[in-house]
Amino acid sequence: MGDLAVGARSGQDGPEEQRPAEPVSPAAEDAGPTESDSGAPGLSGSGSGSSGTGDETSEDDEPGHKPRKQRSFWKELPLLIGIALVLALLIKTFLVQAFSIPSDSMQHTLEQGDRVLVDKLTPWFGSEPERGEVVVFHDPADWLAGEPTIEPNPVQRVLGWIGLMPSANEKDLIKRVIGVGGDTIECNGTGPLKVNGQPLNEPYVYAGNTPCSVDDQGGQFKVTVPTGKIWVMGDHRQNSLDSRYHQEDKNQGFVPVDNVVGRAIVVAWPPTRWDTLPVPDTFDQNLSAAAPGALGLVGAVPLVLWRRRRTVGRTTPPITVGNSGVPGSGTAG
């Protein structure tokens, strides 16, 4: 019976010859499950052999799957350039812009050919120019009429448009703010220049120049700055066509605050002239236009009280319309 069962399983007609079992060595018994038992060669007892295959393949190892290729640098370069141009344009529009110094009117603070960086951010938050700042502003009333202009090449036009080079098409000037709305500024003789009656110590004025220019074209003046305007002058006083010499224009030489592009904060080029452009110490003194009036009011109070005490109990003639009230009229004590 046993031989017939074996033959039935094997699919043969006759009885199958039985072979003696091969002896198993002790080392083989101790080695644990083989590849066919565990499904993972060399990993005994891993518990992963129940799947029957034992090989885990990734998507990259599957037949017909192509591994991802890294994009070449040259294909990514146009995208990088585009992002850089957009950032440069945003920076120029809202943050900082470079300007070139075309003349000697600001020597020695700024030399011809210097490149300055101008802060354009703070005006967006309502900041207005202050005394002593060096500012760039749009031409308010054809101050640059007749001045030669350089025709830029296409590359310079593009770089100027995005702010990597100064724009040759913009009619801008750079000067120092001397007075703001409400200030009274005056020059008599060679100086000193006065703001609200206070003389300025101006070490930034070009060596050999006087703070005020003695001429009949505008160098001698006394003006009061309207609200919303500024009065500007160059540091090279005898070589600067600034507010003094445009008092006949529609703005009377004043520059509208809305024309101010921003404050020049640093000399960026050439490297040998790297420097900041701080407000000089002379503008730290109290130059407020309200200061003289306030001091006069404080000084007048004791005088008025003293006069009132003297006139108590005295009979004085009434002051008529024709009485000027000047000393000697009997009303000044």
mmCIF file of C-alpha atoms in Angstrom:
data_model
loop_
_atom_site.group_PDB
_atom_site.id
_atom_site.type_symbol
_atom_site.label_atom_id
_atom_site.label_comp_id
_atom_site.label_asym_id
_atom_site.label_seq_id
_atom_site.Cartn_x
_atom_site.Cartn_y
_atom_site.Cartn_z
ATOM 1 C CA MET A 1 0.000 0.000 0.000
ATOM 2 C CA GLY A 2 2.739 2.376 0.814
ATOM 3 C CA ASP A 3 4.468 1.875 -2.544
ATOM 4 C CA LEU A 4 1.241 2.526 -4.451
ATOM 5 C CA ALA A 5 0.649 5.821 -2.613
ATOM 6 C CA VAL A 6 4.098 7.010 -3.474
ATOM 7 C CA GLY A 7 3.602 6.164 -7.114
ATOM 8 C CA ALA A 8 0.296 8.016 -7.223
ATOM 9 C CA ARG A 9 1.867 11.190 -5.887
ATOM 10 C CA SER A 10 4.711 11.067 -8.336
ATOM 11 C CA GLY A 11 2.517 10.587 -11.326
ATOM 12 C CA GLN A 12 4.398 7.447 -12.456
ATOM 13 C CA ASP A 13 2.769 4.158 -13.461
ATOM 14 C CA GLY A 14 5.063 1.908 -11.529
ATOM 15 C CA PRO A 15 6.336 1.953 -8.062
ATOM 16 C CA GLU A 16 8.895 4.658 -7.289
ATOM 17 C CA GLU A 17 12.286 3.551 -6.079
ATOM 18 C CA GLN A 18 12.892 4.788 -2.621
ATOM 19 C CA ARG A 19 16.201 6.474 -1.897
ATOM 20 C CA PRO A 20 17.789 6.444 1.475
ATOM 21 C CA ALA A 21 17.628 9.759 3.295
ATOM 22 C CA GLU A 22 20.835 11.781 3.242
ATOM 23 C CA PRO A 23 22.340 12.263 6.640
ATOM 24 C CA VAL A 24 22.190 15.791 8.053
ATOM 25 C CA SER A 25 25.294 17.115 9.681
ATOM 26 C CA PRO A 26 25.087 18.667 13.150
ATOM 27 C CA ALA A 27 26.363 21.998 11.777
ATOM 28 C CA ALA A 28 23.477 22.174 9.346
ATOM 29 C CA GLU A 29 20.964 21.553 12.103
ATOM 30 C CA ASP A 30 22.401 24.373 14.213
ATOM 31 C CA ALA A 31 22.450 26.851 11.306
ATOM 32 C CA GLY A 32 18.739 27.528 11.605
ATOM 33 C CA PRO A 33 16.282 27.980 8.769
ATOM 34 C CA THR A 34 17.622 28.146 5.260
ATOM 35 C CA GLU A 35 16.726 30.554 2.479
ATOM 36 C CA SER A 36 13.724 28.541 1.475
ATOM 37 C CA ASP A 37 12.480 28.480 5.068
ATOM 38 C CA SER A 38 12.836 32.142 6.065
ATOM 39 C CA GLY A 39 12.672 33.933 2.755
ATOM 40 C CA ALA A 40 15.648 36.160 3.760
ATOM 41 C CA PRO A 41 19.074 34.584 3.418
ATOM 42 C CA GLY A 42 21.303 35.046 6.394
ATOM 43 C CA LEU A 43 18.539 36.545 8.585
ATOM 44 C CA SER A 44 17.305 33.892 10.941
ATOM 45 C CA GLY A 45 14.070 34.425 12.799
ATOM 46 C CA SER A 46 13.263 37.657 10.976
ATOM 47 C CA GLY A 47 9.662 36.703 10.520
ATOM 48 C CA SER A 48 9.641 38.110 6.992
ATOM 49 C CA GLY A 49 9.884 34.834 5.184
ATOM 50 C CA SER A 50 6.160 34.203 5.243
ATOM 51 C CA SER A 51 5.731 36.212 2.044
ATOM 52 C CA GLY A 52 7.515 33.559 0.099
ATOM 53 C CA THR A 53 9.558 36.011 -2.074
ATOM 54 C CA GLY A 54 11.940 37.602 0.462
ATOM 55 C CA ASP A 55 13.078 40.424 -1.956
ATOM 56 C CA GLU A 56 11.782 44.009 -1.469
ATOM 57 C CA THR A 57 12.298 46.171 -4.557
ATOM 58 C CA SER A 58 11.924 49.960 -4.818
ATOM 59 C CA GLU A 59 10.271 51.846 -7.667
ATOM 60 C CA ASP A 60 13.668 52.677 -9.141
ATOM 61 C CA ASP A 61 14.518 48.933 -9.294
ATOM 62 C CA GLU A 62 11.341 47.949 -11.079
ATOM 63 C CA PRO A 63 11.748 46.922 -14.701
ATOM 64 C CA GLY A 64 11.112 49.789 -17.139
ATOM 65 C CA HIS A 65 11.309 52.539 -14.451
ATOM 66 C CA LYS A 66 13.686 55.418 -15.281
ATOM 67 C CA PRO A 67 15.439 57.183 -12.374
ATOM 68 C CA ARG A 68 14.889 60.941 -12.034
ATOM 69 C CA LYS A 69 17.504 63.117 -13.681
ATOM 70 C CA GLN A 70 18.665 66.370 -12.025
ATOM 71 C CA ARG A 71 17.990 69.466 -14.149
ATOM 72 C CA SER A 72 21.106 70.897 -15.676
ATOM 73 C CA PHE A 73 22.468 74.237 -14.491
ATOM 74 C CA TRP A 74 21.917 75.834 -17.897
ATOM 75 C CA LYS A 75 18.227 74.988 -17.804
ATOM 76 C CA GLU A 76 17.841 76.532 -14.346
ATOM 77 C CA LEU A 77 19.918 79.629 -15.161
ATOM 78 C CA PRO A 78 17.089 81.583 -16.899
ATOM 79 C CA LEU A 79 14.829 81.001 -13.871
ATOM 80 C CA LEU A 80 17.536 82.210 -11.482
ATOM 81 C CA ILE A 81 18.157 85.307 -13.607
ATOM 82 C CA GLY A 82 14.441 86.065 -13.701
ATOM 83 C CA ILE A 83 14.119 85.831 -9.923
ATOM 84 C CA ALA A 84 17.191 88.042 -9.460
ATOM 85 C CA LEU A 85 15.789 90.705 -11.806
ATOM 86 C CA VAL A 86 12.440 90.760 -10.016
ATOM 87 C CA LEU A 87 14.143 91.115 -6.630
ATOM 88 C CA ALA A 88 16.413 93.878 -7.943
ATOM 89 C CA LEU A 89 13.412 95.760 -9.326
ATOM 90 C CA LEU A 90 11.540 95.483 -6.029
ATOM 91 C CA ILE A 91 14.599 96.657 -4.099
ATOM 92 C CA LYS A 92 15.049 99.635 -6.409
ATOM 93 C CA THR A 93 11.383 100.587 -6.167
ATOM 94 C CA PHE A 94 10.849 100.221 -2.441
ATOM 95 C CA LEU A 95 14.168 99.925 -0.595
ATOM 96 C CA VAL A 96 17.469 101.224 -1.977
ATOM 97 C CA GLN A 97 18.605 102.725 -5.276
ATOM 98 C CA ALA A 98 22.051 103.656 -6.559
ATOM 99 C CA PHE A 99 22.745 107.138 -7.925
ATOM 100 C CA SER A 100 25.805 108.591 -9.621
ATOM 101 C CA ILE A 101 27.228 112.010 -8.712
ATOM 102 C CA PRO A 102 27.504 114.009 -11.955
ATOM 103 C CA SER A 103 29.035 117.282 -10.725
ATOM 104 C CA ASP A 104 31.265 118.917 -8.106
ATOM 105 C CA SER A 105 28.504 120.792 -6.263
ATOM 106 C CA MET A 106 28.795 118.544 -3.181
ATOM 107 C CA GLN A 107 32.584 118.426 -2.855
ATOM 108 C CA HIS A 108 34.284 117.192 -0.744
ATOM 109 C CA THR A 109 31.417 115.297 0.828
ATOM 110 C CA LEU A 110 30.755 113.711 -2.572
ATOM 111 C CA GLU A 111 33.096 113.661 -5.530
ATOM 112 C CA GLN A 112 32.140 113.481 -9.178
ATOM 113 C CA GLY A 113 31.740 109.842 -10.173
ATOM 114 C CA ASP A 114 30.850 108.589 -6.685
ATOM 115 C CA ARG A 115 27.984 106.123 -6.368
ATOM 116 C CA VAL A 116 25.648 106.616 -3.427
ATOM 117 C CA LEU A 117 22.907 104.374 -2.071
ATOM 118 C CA VAL A 118 19.655 106.148 -1.345
ATOM 119 C CA ASP A 119 17.151 104.974 1.248
ATOM 120 C CA LYS A 120 13.719 104.895 -0.391
ATOM 121 C CA LEU A 121 11.972 102.889 2.325
ATOM 122 C CA THR A 122 11.453 105.441 5.104
ATOM 123 C CA PRO A 123 9.475 107.910 2.925
ATOM 124 C CA TRP A 124 6.886 105.150 2.419
ATOM 125 C CA PHE A 125 6.220 105.330 6.172
ATOM 126 C CA GLY A 126 5.707 109.100 6.152
ATOM 127 C CA SER A 127 9.250 110.157 7.006
ATOM 128 C CA GLU A 128 10.150 113.622 5.675
ATOM 129 C CA PRO A 129 13.579 115.181 5.040
ATOM 130 C CA GLU A 130 15.330 116.711 8.038
ATOM 131 C CA ARG A 131 17.950 119.417 8.355
ATOM 132 C CA GLY A 132 21.456 118.280 7.513
ATOM 133 C CA GLU A 133 20.484 115.242 5.444
ATOM 134 C CA VAL A 134 21.886 114.732 1.957
ATOM 135 C CA VAL A 135 18.891 113.977 -0.269
ATOM 136 C CA VAL A 136 18.208 113.065 -3.877
ATOM 137 C CA PHE A 137 15.204 114.793 -5.442
ATOM 138 C CA HIS A 138 13.532 115.081 -8.818
ATOM 139 C CA ASP A 139 14.222 118.300 -10.700
ATOM 140 C CA PRO A 140 11.546 120.657 -9.300
ATOM 141 C CA ALA A 141 11.531 123.366 -11.984
ATOM 142 C CA ASP A 142 14.026 122.694 -14.804
ATOM 143 C CA TRP A 143 17.101 123.245 -12.676
ATOM 144 C CA LEU A 144 18.959 120.938 -15.061
ATOM 145 C CA ALA A 145 17.865 122.752 -18.212
ATOM 146 C CA GLY A 146 20.782 122.945 -20.620
ATOM 147 C CA GLU A 147 22.845 120.366 -18.760
ATOM 148 C CA PRO A 148 24.352 117.705 -21.073
ATOM 149 C CA THR A 149 22.966 114.199 -20.734
ATOM 150 C CA ILE A 150 24.756 110.945 -21.568
ATOM 151 C CA GLU A 151 22.979 108.602 -23.974
ATOM 152 C CA PRO A 152 23.139 105.111 -22.417
ATOM 153 C CA ASN A 153 23.558 101.924 -24.436
ATOM 154 C CA PRO A 154 20.868 99.177 -24.300
ATOM 155 C CA VAL A 155 22.640 97.257 -21.532
ATOM 156 C CA GLN A 156 22.927 100.396 -19.395
ATOM 157 C CA ARG A 157 19.256 101.110 -19.985
ATOM 158 C CA VAL A 158 18.228 97.683 -18.717
ATOM 159 C CA LEU A 159 20.547 97.833 -15.698
ATOM 160 C CA GLY A 160 19.343 101.343 -14.916
ATOM 161 C CA TRP A 161 15.714 100.254 -15.164
ATOM 162 C CA ILE A 162 16.166 97.471 -12.610
ATOM 163 C CA GLY A 163 18.361 99.624 -10.354
ATOM 164 C CA LEU A 164 21.736 97.929 -10.809
ATOM 165 C CA MET A 165 23.061 101.108 -12.434
ATOM 166 C CA PRO A 166 22.041 104.767 -12.063
ATOM 167 C CA SER A 167 19.347 105.695 -14.550
ATOM 168 C CA ALA A 168 20.420 108.245 -17.132
ATOM 169 C CA ASN A 169 16.818 109.199 -17.914
ATOM 170 C CA GLU A 170 15.913 110.411 -14.439
ATOM 171 C CA LYS A 171 16.453 114.134 -13.902
ATOM 172 C CA ASP A 172 17.581 114.065 -10.289
ATOM 173 C CA LEU A 173 19.765 116.282 -8.120
ATOM 174 C CA ILE A 174 21.555 115.785 -4.807
ATOM 175 C CA LYS A 175 21.983 118.524 -2.186
ATOM 176 C CA ARG A 176 22.015 119.041 1.572
ATOM 177 C CA VAL A 177 18.816 120.031 3.380
ATOM 178 C CA ILE A 178 19.381 123.323 5.212
ATOM 179 C CA GLY A 179 15.831 124.241 6.191
ATOM 180 C CA VAL A 180 12.406 122.599 6.450
ATOM 181 C CA GLY A 181 8.890 124.006 6.621
ATOM 182 C CA GLY A 182 8.676 127.008 8.977
ATOM 183 C CA ASP A 183 12.426 127.702 9.122
ATOM 184 C CA THR A 184 13.880 131.127 8.384
ATOM 185 C CA ILE A 185 17.248 130.966 6.651
ATOM 186 C CA GLU A 186 19.541 133.877 5.921
ATOM 187 C CA CYS A 187 22.954 134.713 4.518
ATOM 188 C CA ASN A 188 24.648 138.055 5.138
ATOM 189 C CA GLY A 189 28.087 138.773 3.728
ATOM 190 C CA THR A 190 30.278 135.701 3.769
ATOM 191 C CA GLY A 191 28.365 134.113 6.633
ATOM 192 C CA PRO A 192 27.852 132.250 8.766
ATOM 193 C CA LEU A 193 24.659 130.730 7.437
ATOM 194 C CA LYS A 194 21.838 131.128 9.966
ATOM 195 C CA VAL A 195 18.779 128.982 10.580
ATOM 196 C CA ASN A 196 16.114 130.613 12.764
ATOM 197 C CA GLY A 197 18.750 133.048 13.977
ATOM 198 C CA GLN A 198 21.212 130.328 14.997
ATOM 199 C CA PRO A 199 24.582 130.331 13.174
ATOM 200 C CA LEU A 200 25.726 127.001 11.763
ATOM 201 C CA ASN A 201 29.233 125.633 12.113
ATOM 202 C CA GLU A 202 29.716 123.942 8.734
ATOM 203 C CA PRO A 203 32.920 121.886 8.524
ATOM 204 C CA TYR A 204 31.523 120.086 5.469
ATOM 205 C CA VAL A 205 31.731 123.250 3.326
ATOM 206 C CA TYR A 206 34.347 122.945 0.586
ATOM 207 C CA ALA A 207 37.788 124.114 1.725
ATOM 208 C CA GLY A 208 38.382 127.699 0.622
ATOM 209 C CA ASN A 209 34.652 128.482 0.251
ATOM 210 C CA THR A 210 32.686 130.788 2.500
ATOM 211 C CA PRO A 211 29.334 129.605 3.929
ATOM 212 C CA CYS A 212 27.553 132.442 2.103
ATOM 213 C CA SER A 213 28.313 133.734 -1.383
ATOM 214 C CA VAL A 214 28.688 137.471 -1.908
ATOM 215 C CA ASP A 215 26.866 138.170 -5.184
ATOM 216 C CA ASP A 216 23.705 139.805 -6.449
ATOM 217 C CA GLN A 217 22.250 136.672 -8.043
ATOM 218 C CA GLY A 218 20.877 135.034 -4.887
ATOM 219 C CA GLY A 219 23.856 134.477 -2.612
ATOM 220 C CA GLN A 220 22.540 137.083 -0.142
ATOM 221 C CA PHE A 221 19.060 136.157 1.041
ATOM 222 C CA LYS A 222 16.568 135.760 3.845
ATOM 223 C CA VAL A 223 13.714 133.317 3.239
ATOM 224 C CA THR A 224 11.079 131.463 5.210
ATOM 225 C CA VAL A 225 10.437 127.903 4.082
ATOM 226 C CA PRO A 226 6.759 127.123 3.369
ATOM 227 C CA THR A 227 5.133 123.998 4.775
ATOM 228 C CA GLY A 228 5.729 120.990 2.567
ATOM 229 C CA LYS A 229 8.935 122.421 1.088
ATOM 230 C CA ILE A 230 12.668 122.301 1.858
ATOM 231 C CA TRP A 231 15.601 124.628 1.182
ATOM 232 C CA VAL A 232 18.703 122.890 -0.180
ATOM 233 C CA MET A 233 22.301 123.982 -0.739
ATOM 234 C CA GLY A 234 25.440 122.312 -2.043
ATOM 235 C CA ASP A 235 28.527 121.839 0.127
ATOM 236 C CA HIS A 236 30.676 123.450 -2.596
ATOM 237 C CA ARG A 237 28.991 126.780 -1.941
ATOM 238 C CA GLN A 238 30.639 128.807 -4.696
ATOM 239 C CA ASN A 239 30.022 126.048 -7.266
ATOM 240 C CA SER A 240 26.438 124.976 -6.643
ATOM 241 C CA LEU A 241 23.297 126.175 -8.429
ATOM 242 C CA ASP A 242 20.979 125.320 -5.559
ATOM 243 C CA SER A 243 17.914 126.919 -3.980
ATOM 244 C CA ARG A 244 19.680 130.281 -3.767
ATOM 245 C CA TYR A 245 19.880 130.662 -7.534
ATOM 246 C CA HIS A 246 16.364 129.497 -8.411
ATOM 247 C CA GLN A 247 14.325 131.937 -6.362
ATOM 248 C CA GLU A 248 12.649 133.181 -9.528
ATOM 249 C CA ASP A 249 11.139 129.818 -10.480
ATOM 250 C CA LYS A 250 7.605 128.655 -9.730
ATOM 251 C CA ASN A 251 8.687 127.244 -6.346
ATOM 252 C CA GLN A 252 10.796 130.302 -5.414
ATOM 253 C CA GLY A 253 13.809 128.031 -5.023
ATOM 254 C CA PHE A 254 12.132 125.660 -2.570
ATOM 255 C CA VAL A 255 11.909 121.942 -3.296
ATOM 256 C CA PRO A 256 8.560 120.195 -2.707
ATOM 257 C CA VAL A 257 8.869 117.331 -0.233
ATOM 258 C CA ASP A 258 6.993 115.138 -2.720
ATOM 259 C CA ASN A 259 9.936 115.500 -5.123
ATOM 260 C CA VAL A 260 12.364 113.905 -2.666
ATOM 261 C CA VAL A 261 13.383 110.390 -3.735
ATOM 262 C CA GLY A 262 15.155 109.569 -0.484
ATOM 263 C CA ARG A 263 18.136 110.187 1.743
ATOM 264 C CA ALA A 264 21.657 109.282 0.596
ATOM 265 C CA ILE A 265 23.020 107.040 3.357
ATOM 266 C CA VAL A 266 26.347 105.683 2.124
ATOM 267 C CA VAL A 267 29.015 106.143 -0.529
ATOM 268 C CA ALA A 268 29.188 102.692 -2.113
ATOM 269 C CA TRP A 269 31.668 103.241 -4.944
ATOM 270 C CA PRO A 270 34.590 103.446 -5.443
ATOM 271 C CA PRO A 271 35.765 101.190 -2.591
ATOM 272 C CA THR A 272 38.433 103.712 -1.602
ATOM 273 C CA ARG A 273 35.672 106.177 -0.689
ATOM 274 C CA TRP A 274 33.320 103.902 1.219
ATOM 275 C CA ASP A 275 31.715 106.045 3.908
ATOM 276 C CA THR A 276 28.416 106.865 5.586
ATOM 277 C CA LEU A 277 26.617 110.200 5.249
ATOM 278 C CA PRO A 278 25.456 111.138 8.764
ATOM 279 C CA VAL A 279 23.774 114.374 9.802
ATOM 280 C CA PRO A 280 26.481 116.857 10.974
ATOM 281 C CA ASP A 281 26.569 117.752 14.649
ATOM 282 C CA THR A 282 25.813 121.412 13.947
ATOM 283 C CA PHE A 283 22.193 120.442 13.223
ATOM 284 C CA ASP A 284 21.834 118.854 16.659
ATOM 285 C CA GLN A 285 21.439 122.252 18.290
ATOM 286 C CA ASN A 286 17.947 123.567 18.909
ATOM 287 C CA LEU A 287 17.074 125.105 15.549
ATOM 288 C CA SER A 288 13.320 124.944 15.936
ATOM 289 C CA ALA A 289 11.509 127.924 14.473
ATOM 290 C CA ALA A 290 9.278 128.025 17.572
ATOM 291 C CA ALA A 291 12.200 128.410 19.979
ATOM 292 C CA PRO A 292 12.764 132.214 19.641
ATOM 293 C CA GLY A 293 9.035 132.924 20.028
ATOM 294 C CA ALA A 294 8.735 130.686 23.056
ATOM 295 C CA LEU A 295 11.741 132.316 24.725
ATOM 296 C CA GLY A 296 10.314 135.764 23.994
ATOM 297 C CA LEU A 297 7.008 134.799 25.571
ATOM 298 C CA VAL A 298 8.708 133.515 28.712
ATOM 299 C CA GLY A 299 10.737 136.706 28.990
ATOM 300 C CA ALA A 300 7.721 138.933 28.431
ATOM 301 C CA VAL A 301 5.627 137.520 31.267
ATOM 302 C CA PRO A 302 7.683 139.050 34.117
ATOM 303 C CA LEU A 303 7.823 142.380 32.282
ATOM 304 C CA VAL A 304 4.040 142.516 31.870
ATOM 305 C CA LEU A 305 3.482 141.664 35.550
ATOM 306 C CA TRP A 306 5.969 144.351 36.619
ATOM 307 C CA ARG A 307 4.248 146.977 34.478
ATOM 308 C CA ARG A 308 0.834 146.037 35.844
ATOM 309 C CA ARG A 309 2.083 146.477 39.414
ATOM 310 C CA ARG A 310 3.508 149.909 38.627
ATOM 311 C CA THR A 311 0.307 151.177 37.055
ATOM 312 C CA VAL A 312 -1.995 150.003 39.853
ATOM 313 C CA GLY A 313 -3.564 153.070 41.476
ATOM 314 C CA ARG A 314 -2.118 155.468 38.901
ATOM 315 C CA THR A 315 -4.196 157.496 36.506
ATOM 316 C CA THR A 316 -2.813 157.291 32.980
ATOM 317 C CA PRO A 317 -4.296 158.613 29.792
ATOM 318 C CA PRO A 318 -5.822 156.009 27.523
ATOM 319 C CA ILE A 319 -3.744 154.793 24.595
ATOM 320 C CA THR A 320 -5.118 156.179 21.365
ATOM 321 C CA VAL A 321 -5.061 154.507 17.962
ATOM 322 C CA GLY A 322 -2.199 156.724 16.881
ATOM 323 C CA ASN A 323 0.060 155.653 19.739
ATOM 324 C CA SER A 324 2.810 153.415 18.411
ATOM 325 C CA GLY A 325 3.770 151.970 21.760
ATOM 326 C CA VAL A 326 7.486 152.389 21.068
ATOM 327 C CA PRO A 327 9.838 153.343 23.930
ATOM 328 C CA GLY A 328 9.391 156.999 24.931
ATOM 329 C CA SER A 329 5.595 156.999 24.415
ATOM 330 C CA GLY A 330 4.917 156.610 28.107
ATOM 331 C CA THR A 331 3.628 153.024 27.796
ATOM 332 C CA ALA A 332 6.878 151.068 27.946
ATOM 333 C CA GLY A 333 7.811 152.154 31.440
#
